[in-house]
Coordinates of C-alpha atoms in Angstrom, one line a residue:
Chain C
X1 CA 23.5 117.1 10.4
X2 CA 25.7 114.0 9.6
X3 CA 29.4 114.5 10.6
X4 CA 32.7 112.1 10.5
X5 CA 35.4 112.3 12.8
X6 CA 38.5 110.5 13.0
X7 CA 40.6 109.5 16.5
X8 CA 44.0 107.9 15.9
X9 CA 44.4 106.2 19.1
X10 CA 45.7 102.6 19.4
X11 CA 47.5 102.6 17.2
X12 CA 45.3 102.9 14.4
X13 CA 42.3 105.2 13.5
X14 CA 38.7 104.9 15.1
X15 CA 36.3 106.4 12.2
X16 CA 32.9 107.8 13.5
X17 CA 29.9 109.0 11.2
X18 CA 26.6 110.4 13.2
X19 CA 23.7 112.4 12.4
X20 CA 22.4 114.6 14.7
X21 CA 20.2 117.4 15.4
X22 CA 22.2 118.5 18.1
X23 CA 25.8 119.8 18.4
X24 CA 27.6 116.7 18.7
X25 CA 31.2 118.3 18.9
X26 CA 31.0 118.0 22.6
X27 CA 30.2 114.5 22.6
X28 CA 33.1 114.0 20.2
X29 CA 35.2 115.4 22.9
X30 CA 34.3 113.0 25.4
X31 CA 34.4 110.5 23.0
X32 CA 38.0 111.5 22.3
X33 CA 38.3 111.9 26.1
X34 CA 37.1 108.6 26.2
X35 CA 39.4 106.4 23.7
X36 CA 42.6 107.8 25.7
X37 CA 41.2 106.4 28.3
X38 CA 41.1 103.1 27.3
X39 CA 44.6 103.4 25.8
X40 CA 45.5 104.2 29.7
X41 CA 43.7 101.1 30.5
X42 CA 44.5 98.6 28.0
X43 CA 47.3 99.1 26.0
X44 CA 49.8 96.7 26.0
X45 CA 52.4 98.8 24.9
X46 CA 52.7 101.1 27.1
X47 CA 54.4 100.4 30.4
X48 CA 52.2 102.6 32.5
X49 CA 48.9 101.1 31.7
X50 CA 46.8 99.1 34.0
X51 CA 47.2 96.3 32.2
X52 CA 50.5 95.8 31.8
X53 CA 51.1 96.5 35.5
X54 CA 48.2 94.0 35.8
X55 CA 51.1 91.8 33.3
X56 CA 53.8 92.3 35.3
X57 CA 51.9 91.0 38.9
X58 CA 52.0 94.4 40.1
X59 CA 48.4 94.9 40.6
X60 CA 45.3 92.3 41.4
X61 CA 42.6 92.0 39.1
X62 CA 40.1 92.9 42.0
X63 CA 42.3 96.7 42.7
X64 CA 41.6 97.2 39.0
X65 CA 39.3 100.0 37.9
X66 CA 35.9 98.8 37.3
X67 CA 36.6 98.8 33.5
X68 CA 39.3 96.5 33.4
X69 CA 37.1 94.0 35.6
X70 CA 34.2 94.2 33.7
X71 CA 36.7 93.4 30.3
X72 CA 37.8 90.2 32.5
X73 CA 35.0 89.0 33.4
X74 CA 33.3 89.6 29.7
X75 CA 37.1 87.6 28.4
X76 CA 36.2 84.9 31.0
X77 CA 32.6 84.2 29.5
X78 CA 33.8 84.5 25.9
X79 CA 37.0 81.9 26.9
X80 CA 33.9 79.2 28.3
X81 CA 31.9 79.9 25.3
X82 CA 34.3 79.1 23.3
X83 CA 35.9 76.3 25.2
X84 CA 39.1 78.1 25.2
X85 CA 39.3 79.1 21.8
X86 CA 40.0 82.8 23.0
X87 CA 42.2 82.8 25.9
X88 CA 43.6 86.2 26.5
X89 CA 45.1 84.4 30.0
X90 CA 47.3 82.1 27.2
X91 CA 48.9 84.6 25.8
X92 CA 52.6 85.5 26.6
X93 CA 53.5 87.9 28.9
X94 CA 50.3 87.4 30.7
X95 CA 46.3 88.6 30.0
X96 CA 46.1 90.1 27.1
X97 CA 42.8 91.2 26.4
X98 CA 43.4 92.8 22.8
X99 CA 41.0 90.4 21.1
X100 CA 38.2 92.4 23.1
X101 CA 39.0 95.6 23.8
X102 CA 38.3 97.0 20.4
X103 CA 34.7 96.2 20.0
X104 CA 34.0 96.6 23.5
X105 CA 35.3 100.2 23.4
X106 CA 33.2 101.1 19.9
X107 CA 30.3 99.9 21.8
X108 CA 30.9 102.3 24.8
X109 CA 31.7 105.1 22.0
X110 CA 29.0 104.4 20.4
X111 CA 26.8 104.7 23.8
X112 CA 28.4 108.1 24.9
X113 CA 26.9 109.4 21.5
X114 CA 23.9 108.0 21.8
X115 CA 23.4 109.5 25.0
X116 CA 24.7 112.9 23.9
X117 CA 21.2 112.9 21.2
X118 CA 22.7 111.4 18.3
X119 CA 20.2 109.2 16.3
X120 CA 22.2 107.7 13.7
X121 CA 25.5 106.2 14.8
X122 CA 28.9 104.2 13.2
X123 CA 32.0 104.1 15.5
X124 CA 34.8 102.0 13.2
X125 CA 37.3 101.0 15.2
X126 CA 39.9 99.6 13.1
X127 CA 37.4 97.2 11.3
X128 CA 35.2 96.6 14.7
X129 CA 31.9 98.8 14.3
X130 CA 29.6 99.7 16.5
X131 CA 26.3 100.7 15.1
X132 CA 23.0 102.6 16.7
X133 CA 19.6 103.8 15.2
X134 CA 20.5 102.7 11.7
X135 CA 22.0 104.7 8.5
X136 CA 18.2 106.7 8.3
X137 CA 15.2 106.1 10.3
X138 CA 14.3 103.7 7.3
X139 CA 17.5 102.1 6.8
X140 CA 19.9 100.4 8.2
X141 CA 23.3 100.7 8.0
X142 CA 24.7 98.8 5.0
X143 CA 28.3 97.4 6.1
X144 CA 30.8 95.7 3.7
X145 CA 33.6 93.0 4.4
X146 CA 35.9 93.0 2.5
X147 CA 38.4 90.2 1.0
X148 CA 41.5 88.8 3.1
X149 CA 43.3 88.3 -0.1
X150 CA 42.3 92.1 -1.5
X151 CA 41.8 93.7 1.3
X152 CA 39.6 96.4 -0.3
X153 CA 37.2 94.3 -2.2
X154 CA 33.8 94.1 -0.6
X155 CA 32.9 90.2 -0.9
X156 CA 30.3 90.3 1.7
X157 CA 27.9 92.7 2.8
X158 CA 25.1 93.1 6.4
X159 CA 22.5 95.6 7.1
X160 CA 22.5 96.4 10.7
X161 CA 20.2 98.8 12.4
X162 CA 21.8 98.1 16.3
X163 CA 24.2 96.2 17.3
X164 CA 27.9 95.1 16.1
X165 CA 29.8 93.8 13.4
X166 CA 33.7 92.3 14.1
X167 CA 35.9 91.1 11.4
X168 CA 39.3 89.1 12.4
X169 CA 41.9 88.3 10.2
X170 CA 45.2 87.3 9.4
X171 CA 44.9 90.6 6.5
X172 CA 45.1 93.2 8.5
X173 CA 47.9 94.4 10.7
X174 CA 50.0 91.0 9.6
X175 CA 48.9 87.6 11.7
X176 CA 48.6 88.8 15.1
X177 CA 46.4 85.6 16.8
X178 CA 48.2 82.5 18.1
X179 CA 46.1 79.8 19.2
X180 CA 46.2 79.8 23.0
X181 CA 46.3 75.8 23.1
X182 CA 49.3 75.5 20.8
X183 CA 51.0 79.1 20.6
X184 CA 51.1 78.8 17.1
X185 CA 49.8 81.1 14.6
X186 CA 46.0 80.6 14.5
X187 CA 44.9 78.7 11.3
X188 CA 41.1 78.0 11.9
X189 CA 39.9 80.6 9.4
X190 CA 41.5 83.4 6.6
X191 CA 39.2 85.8 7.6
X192 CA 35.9 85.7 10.3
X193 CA 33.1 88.1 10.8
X194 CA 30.7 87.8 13.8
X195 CA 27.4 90.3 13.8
X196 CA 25.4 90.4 17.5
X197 CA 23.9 92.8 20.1
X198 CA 27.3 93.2 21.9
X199 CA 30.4 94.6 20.1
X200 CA 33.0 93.0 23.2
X201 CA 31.7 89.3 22.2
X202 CA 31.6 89.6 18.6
X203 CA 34.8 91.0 18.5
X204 CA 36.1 88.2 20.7
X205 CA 34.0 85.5 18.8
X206 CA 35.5 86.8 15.7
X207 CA 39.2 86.3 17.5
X208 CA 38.3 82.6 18.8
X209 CA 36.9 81.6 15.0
X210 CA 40.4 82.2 13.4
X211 CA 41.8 79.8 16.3
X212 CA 38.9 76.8 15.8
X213 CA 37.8 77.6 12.5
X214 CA 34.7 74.9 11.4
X215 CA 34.7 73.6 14.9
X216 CA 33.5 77.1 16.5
X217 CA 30.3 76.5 14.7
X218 CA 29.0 74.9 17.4
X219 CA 29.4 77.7 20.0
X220 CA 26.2 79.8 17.8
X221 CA 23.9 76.7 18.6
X222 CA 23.9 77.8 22.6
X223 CA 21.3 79.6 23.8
X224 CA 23.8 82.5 24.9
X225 CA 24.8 83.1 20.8
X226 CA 21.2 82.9 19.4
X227 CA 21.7 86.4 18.3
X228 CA 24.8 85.7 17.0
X229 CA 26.4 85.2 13.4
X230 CA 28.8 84.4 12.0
X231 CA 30.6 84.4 8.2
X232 CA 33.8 82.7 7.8
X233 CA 36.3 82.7 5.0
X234 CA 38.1 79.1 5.8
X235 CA 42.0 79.0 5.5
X236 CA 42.7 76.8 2.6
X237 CA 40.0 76.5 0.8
X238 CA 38.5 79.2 -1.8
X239 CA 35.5 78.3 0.7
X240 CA 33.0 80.5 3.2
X241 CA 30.5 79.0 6.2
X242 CA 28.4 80.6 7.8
X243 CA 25.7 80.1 11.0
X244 CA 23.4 82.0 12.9
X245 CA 20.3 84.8 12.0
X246 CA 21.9 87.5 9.8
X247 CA 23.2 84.6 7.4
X248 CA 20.0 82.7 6.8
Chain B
X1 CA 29.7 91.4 37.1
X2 CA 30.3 87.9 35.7
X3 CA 27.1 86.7 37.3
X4 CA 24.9 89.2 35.6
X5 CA 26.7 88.9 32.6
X6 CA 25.4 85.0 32.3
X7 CA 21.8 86.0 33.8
X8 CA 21.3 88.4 31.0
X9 CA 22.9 86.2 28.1
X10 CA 21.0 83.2 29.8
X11 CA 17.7 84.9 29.9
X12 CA 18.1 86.6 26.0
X13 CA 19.3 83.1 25.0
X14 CA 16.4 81.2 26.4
X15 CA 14.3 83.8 24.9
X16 CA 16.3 83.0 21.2
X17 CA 15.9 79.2 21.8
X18 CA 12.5 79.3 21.5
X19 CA 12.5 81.6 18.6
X20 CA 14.1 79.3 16.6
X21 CA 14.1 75.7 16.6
X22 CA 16.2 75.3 13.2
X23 CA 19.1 72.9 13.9
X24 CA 22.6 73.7 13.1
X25 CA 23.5 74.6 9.3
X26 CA 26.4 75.5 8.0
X27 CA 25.9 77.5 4.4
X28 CA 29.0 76.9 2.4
X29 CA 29.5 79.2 -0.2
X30 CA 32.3 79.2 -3.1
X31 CA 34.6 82.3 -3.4
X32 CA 36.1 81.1 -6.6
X33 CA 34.2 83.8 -8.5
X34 CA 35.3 86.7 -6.5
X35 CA 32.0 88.9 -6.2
X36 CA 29.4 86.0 -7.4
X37 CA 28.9 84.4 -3.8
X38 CA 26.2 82.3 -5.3
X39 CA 22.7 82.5 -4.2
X40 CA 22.0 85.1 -1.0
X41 CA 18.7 85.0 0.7
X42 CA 17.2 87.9 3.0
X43 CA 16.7 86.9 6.2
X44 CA 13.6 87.6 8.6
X45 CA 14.3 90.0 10.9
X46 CA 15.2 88.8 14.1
X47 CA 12.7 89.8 17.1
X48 CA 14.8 91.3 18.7
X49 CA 18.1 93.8 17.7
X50 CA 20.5 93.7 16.1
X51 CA 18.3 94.1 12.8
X52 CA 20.5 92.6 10.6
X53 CA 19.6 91.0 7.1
X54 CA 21.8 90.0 4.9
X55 CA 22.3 91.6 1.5
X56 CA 23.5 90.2 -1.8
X57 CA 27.2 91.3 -2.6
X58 CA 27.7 94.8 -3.8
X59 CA 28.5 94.8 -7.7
X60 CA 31.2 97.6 -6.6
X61 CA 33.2 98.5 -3.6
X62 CA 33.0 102.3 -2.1
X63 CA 35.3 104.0 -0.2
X64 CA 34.0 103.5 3.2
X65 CA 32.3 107.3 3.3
X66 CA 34.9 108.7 1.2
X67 CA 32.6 111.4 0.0
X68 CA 30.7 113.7 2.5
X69 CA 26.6 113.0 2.1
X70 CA 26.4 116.5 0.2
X71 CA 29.3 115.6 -2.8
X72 CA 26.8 114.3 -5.1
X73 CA 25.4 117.0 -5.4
X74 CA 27.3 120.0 -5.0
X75 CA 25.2 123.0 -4.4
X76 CA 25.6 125.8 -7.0
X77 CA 26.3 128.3 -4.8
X78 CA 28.5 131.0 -6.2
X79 CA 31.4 130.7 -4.0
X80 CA 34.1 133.1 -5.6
X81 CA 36.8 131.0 -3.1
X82 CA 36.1 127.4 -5.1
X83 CA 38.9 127.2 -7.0
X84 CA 36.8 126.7 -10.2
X85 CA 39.3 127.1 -13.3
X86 CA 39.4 130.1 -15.0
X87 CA 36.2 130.7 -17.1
X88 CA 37.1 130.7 -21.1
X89 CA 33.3 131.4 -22.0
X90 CA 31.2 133.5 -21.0
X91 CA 28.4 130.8 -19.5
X92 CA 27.2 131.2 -16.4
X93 CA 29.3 129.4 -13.8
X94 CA 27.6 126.5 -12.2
X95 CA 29.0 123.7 -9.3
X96 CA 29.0 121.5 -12.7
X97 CA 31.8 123.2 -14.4
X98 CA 34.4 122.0 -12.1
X99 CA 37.1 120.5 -14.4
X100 CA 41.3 120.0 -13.9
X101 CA 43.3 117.6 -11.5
X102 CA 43.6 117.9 -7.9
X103 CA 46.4 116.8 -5.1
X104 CA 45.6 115.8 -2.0
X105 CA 47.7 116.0 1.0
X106 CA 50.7 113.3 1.5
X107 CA 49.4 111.1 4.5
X108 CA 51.4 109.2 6.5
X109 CA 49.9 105.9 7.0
X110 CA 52.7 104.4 10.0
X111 CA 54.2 102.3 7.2
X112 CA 54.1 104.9 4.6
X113 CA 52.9 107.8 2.5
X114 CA 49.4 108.2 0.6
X115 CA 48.9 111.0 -1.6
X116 CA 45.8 110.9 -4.0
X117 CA 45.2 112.4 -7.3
X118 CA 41.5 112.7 -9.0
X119 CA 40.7 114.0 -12.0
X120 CA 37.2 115.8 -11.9
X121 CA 35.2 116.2 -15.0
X122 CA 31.8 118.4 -15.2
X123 CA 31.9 118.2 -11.5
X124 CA 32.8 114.2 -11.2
X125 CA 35.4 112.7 -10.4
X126 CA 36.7 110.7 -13.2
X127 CA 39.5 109.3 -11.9
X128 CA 41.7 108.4 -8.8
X129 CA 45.6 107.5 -8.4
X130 CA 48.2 107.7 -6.3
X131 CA 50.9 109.9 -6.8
X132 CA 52.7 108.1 -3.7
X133 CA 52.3 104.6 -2.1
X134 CA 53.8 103.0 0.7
X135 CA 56.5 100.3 0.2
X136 CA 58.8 98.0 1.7
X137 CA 57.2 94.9 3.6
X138 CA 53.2 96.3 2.9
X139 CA 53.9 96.6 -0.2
X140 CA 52.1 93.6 -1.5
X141 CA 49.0 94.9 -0.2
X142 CA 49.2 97.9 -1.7
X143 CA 49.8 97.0 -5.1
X144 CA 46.5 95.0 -4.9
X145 CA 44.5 97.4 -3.0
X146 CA 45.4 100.7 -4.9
X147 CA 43.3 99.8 -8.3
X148 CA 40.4 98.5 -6.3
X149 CA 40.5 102.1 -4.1
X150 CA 40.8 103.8 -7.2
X151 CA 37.8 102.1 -8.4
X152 CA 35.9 102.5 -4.9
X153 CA 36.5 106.3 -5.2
X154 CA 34.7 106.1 -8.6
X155 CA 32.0 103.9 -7.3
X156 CA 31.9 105.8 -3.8
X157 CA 29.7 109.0 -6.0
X158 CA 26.7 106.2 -6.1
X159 CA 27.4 104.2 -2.9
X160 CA 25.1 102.0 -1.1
X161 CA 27.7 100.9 1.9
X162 CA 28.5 103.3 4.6
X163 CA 31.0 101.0 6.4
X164 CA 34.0 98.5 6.0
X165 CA 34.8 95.6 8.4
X166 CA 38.4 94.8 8.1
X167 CA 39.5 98.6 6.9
X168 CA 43.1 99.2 7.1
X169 CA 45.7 101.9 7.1
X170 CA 45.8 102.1 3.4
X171 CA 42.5 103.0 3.2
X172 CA 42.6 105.9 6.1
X173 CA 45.7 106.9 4.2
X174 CA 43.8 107.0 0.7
X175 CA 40.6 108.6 2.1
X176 CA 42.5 111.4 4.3
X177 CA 44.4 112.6 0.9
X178 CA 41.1 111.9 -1.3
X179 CA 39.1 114.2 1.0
X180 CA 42.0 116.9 0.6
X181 CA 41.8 116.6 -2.9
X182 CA 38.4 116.9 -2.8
X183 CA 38.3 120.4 -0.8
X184 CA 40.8 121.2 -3.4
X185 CA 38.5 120.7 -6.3
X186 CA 35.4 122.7 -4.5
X187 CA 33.4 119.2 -5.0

């Protein structure tokens, strides 16, 4: 049986559609159980959380739960990827891993699910997806991006079976990325998508390609992005790129 | 953690260098037709996941999974609680007869309220607006994005896209009080 569920938690709305055989209700629970979680973990607006203890010097990264390390180390091998295009450590008040968290918690949603028995699996977190077994055993999930100038106009659209699709953007939520090198607002890109096996790095990717624009193309000829993509709307001009296997 | 972390991407990487030996390209494409993004080709599918091809541009833009899989084709049960209009003939009922306007619930969207109205003809919806939108500093963006959700809600009964990358509160706003309009209707 397919089912959709909807979690507002981050301050915006995690979407979910899965099919399964099973009872998945349970699974949505945890799920649920899950996201709060992570807002106890991550949010930078709360005062309590781990990481804005973390902000304020009151904790050590290495006293930090395990998740909150392993979201550190995956922002530390995104920053030398992308030669400091993302830089959560840049970022005022202290590491701010925002540019991260999203699609590295719609990949562990998406997980919990998949270990619960469901086969065919879409976490949407706020525009960072997180995709398992495909729409039907035969298809794969079809997944639109839309337009930065309209934001509901589909200008763009990837079929993924497994794995994740992040979309960045000064559209949505107002311009919320400053390039770490200048502390300006970034103005590498309008709008970038990055498709790949791991939601934390696309989503991250997608973060450091509004920061270098063009010049990020680079980063998807290392070995460690061959299974990466990525589909850029550039800033100024009525004018897409894009690099890597899905956009061949 | 880190150390395993590069391992596994070195190992996968080394594994995708050798899959492809293409050298850098960077595939410009002109937006300054709006939906004609020029000439799309289908990818091979990569050895190893994600699956991902790429698809040409849909013609239209659904609601991301506005409609649950079964509102195409609503099943002509005789539910006496579907708040079918009153019958004026004497023909046998059927899920198809569904006519009249519906109201969805008024959402609140953090900025603002959504509420949807559809009109349903012979079981379709026929058309979408909103009887409230948000304003004040949003309001830009939902002026533009209103018509094209109306239109997505249209399209959304013959959809081919199950997701949106970049979605926004508008569009959990529109789809909440879409879906109550929806239940409303019996569709």
């Amino acid at each position: 049986m397919r089912t959709q569920h909807e979690i507002e938690v981050w301050g915006t709305v995690v979407f979910i559609d899965v099919t399964s055989d099973i009872d998945i209700e349970p699974a949505i629970t945890t799920v649920k159980q899950y996201v709060q979680k992570v807002d106890e973990l991550f949010s930078t607006y709360k005062e309590s959380s781990i990481i804005s203890q973390l902000r304020r010097g009151e904790i050590e990264i290495e006293h930090c739960p395990p998740e909150v390390i392993e979201v550190w180390d995956l922002c530390a091998f995104v920053k030398e990827l992308t030669e400091g295009a993302f830089d959560p450590w840049a970022v005022a008040g202290g590491f701010d891993p925002s540019g991260l968290v999203k699609g590295w918690a719609a990949d562990n949603c998406a997980e919990i699910l998949l270990a619960a028995g469901a086969e065919h699996i879409q976490v949407n977190a706020a525009g960072d997806l997180a995709l398992r077994g495909g729409f039907t055993p035969e298809q794969p999930w079809s997944i639109g991006v839309v337009n930065p100038d309209n934001r509901l106009e589909i200008l763009q659209t990837f079929e993924i079976s497994d794995g994740a699709i992040a979309t960045s953007g000064t559209f949505e939520r107002g311009a919320h990325i400053n390039d770490p090198h200048t502390g300006m607002i970034a103005i590498g890109a309008k709008s970038a998508t990055v498709i790949g096996p791991i939601g934390a790095i696309a989503d991250a990717l997608a973060t450091a390609l509004m920061v270098a624009g063009r010049d990020g193309a680079v980063w998807f000829t290392t070995p460690e992005l061959s299974e990466y993509s990525a589909w850029v709307i550039d800033r100024h001009e009525k004018v897409a790129w894009s690099i890597g296997p899905a956009t061949a | 953690m880190k150390r395993f972390l590069l391992i596994a991407a070195g190992t996968v990487g080394g594994l995708g260098a050798v899959l492809s030996v293409t050298p850098p390209q960077l595939g410009a494409t002109d937006l300054g037709l709006g939906l004609d993004m020029g000439t799309l080709t289908t990818a091979e599918t990569p050895a190893q996941t994600p699956t991902v091809v790429q698809n040409t541009p849909a013609t239209s833009a659904p609601t991301q999974s506005a409609t649950n899989p079964s509102t195409n084709n609503p099943t002509a049960s005789t539910q006496t609680s579907a708040p079918v209009p009153a019958q004026t003939q004497a023909t046998t009922p059927t899920a198809n007869s569904i006519n009249g306007t519906f109201t969805g619930p008024v959402v609140d969207v953090s900025y603002g309220n959504v509420q949807v109205q559809i009109t349903v003809t012979n079981g379709k919806i026929t058309d979408a607006q909103a009887l409230i939108a948000p304003t004040g500093k949003n309001d830009k963006y939902t002026k533009m994005s209103l018509p094209t959700l109306r239109q997505q809600t249209l399209a959304a009964q013959s959809t081919s896209i199950q997701g949106v990358s970049g979605a926004s509160y508008t569009t959990y706003g529109w789809r909440k009080s879409l879906q109550g309009a929806m239940v409303k209707a019996g569709l």
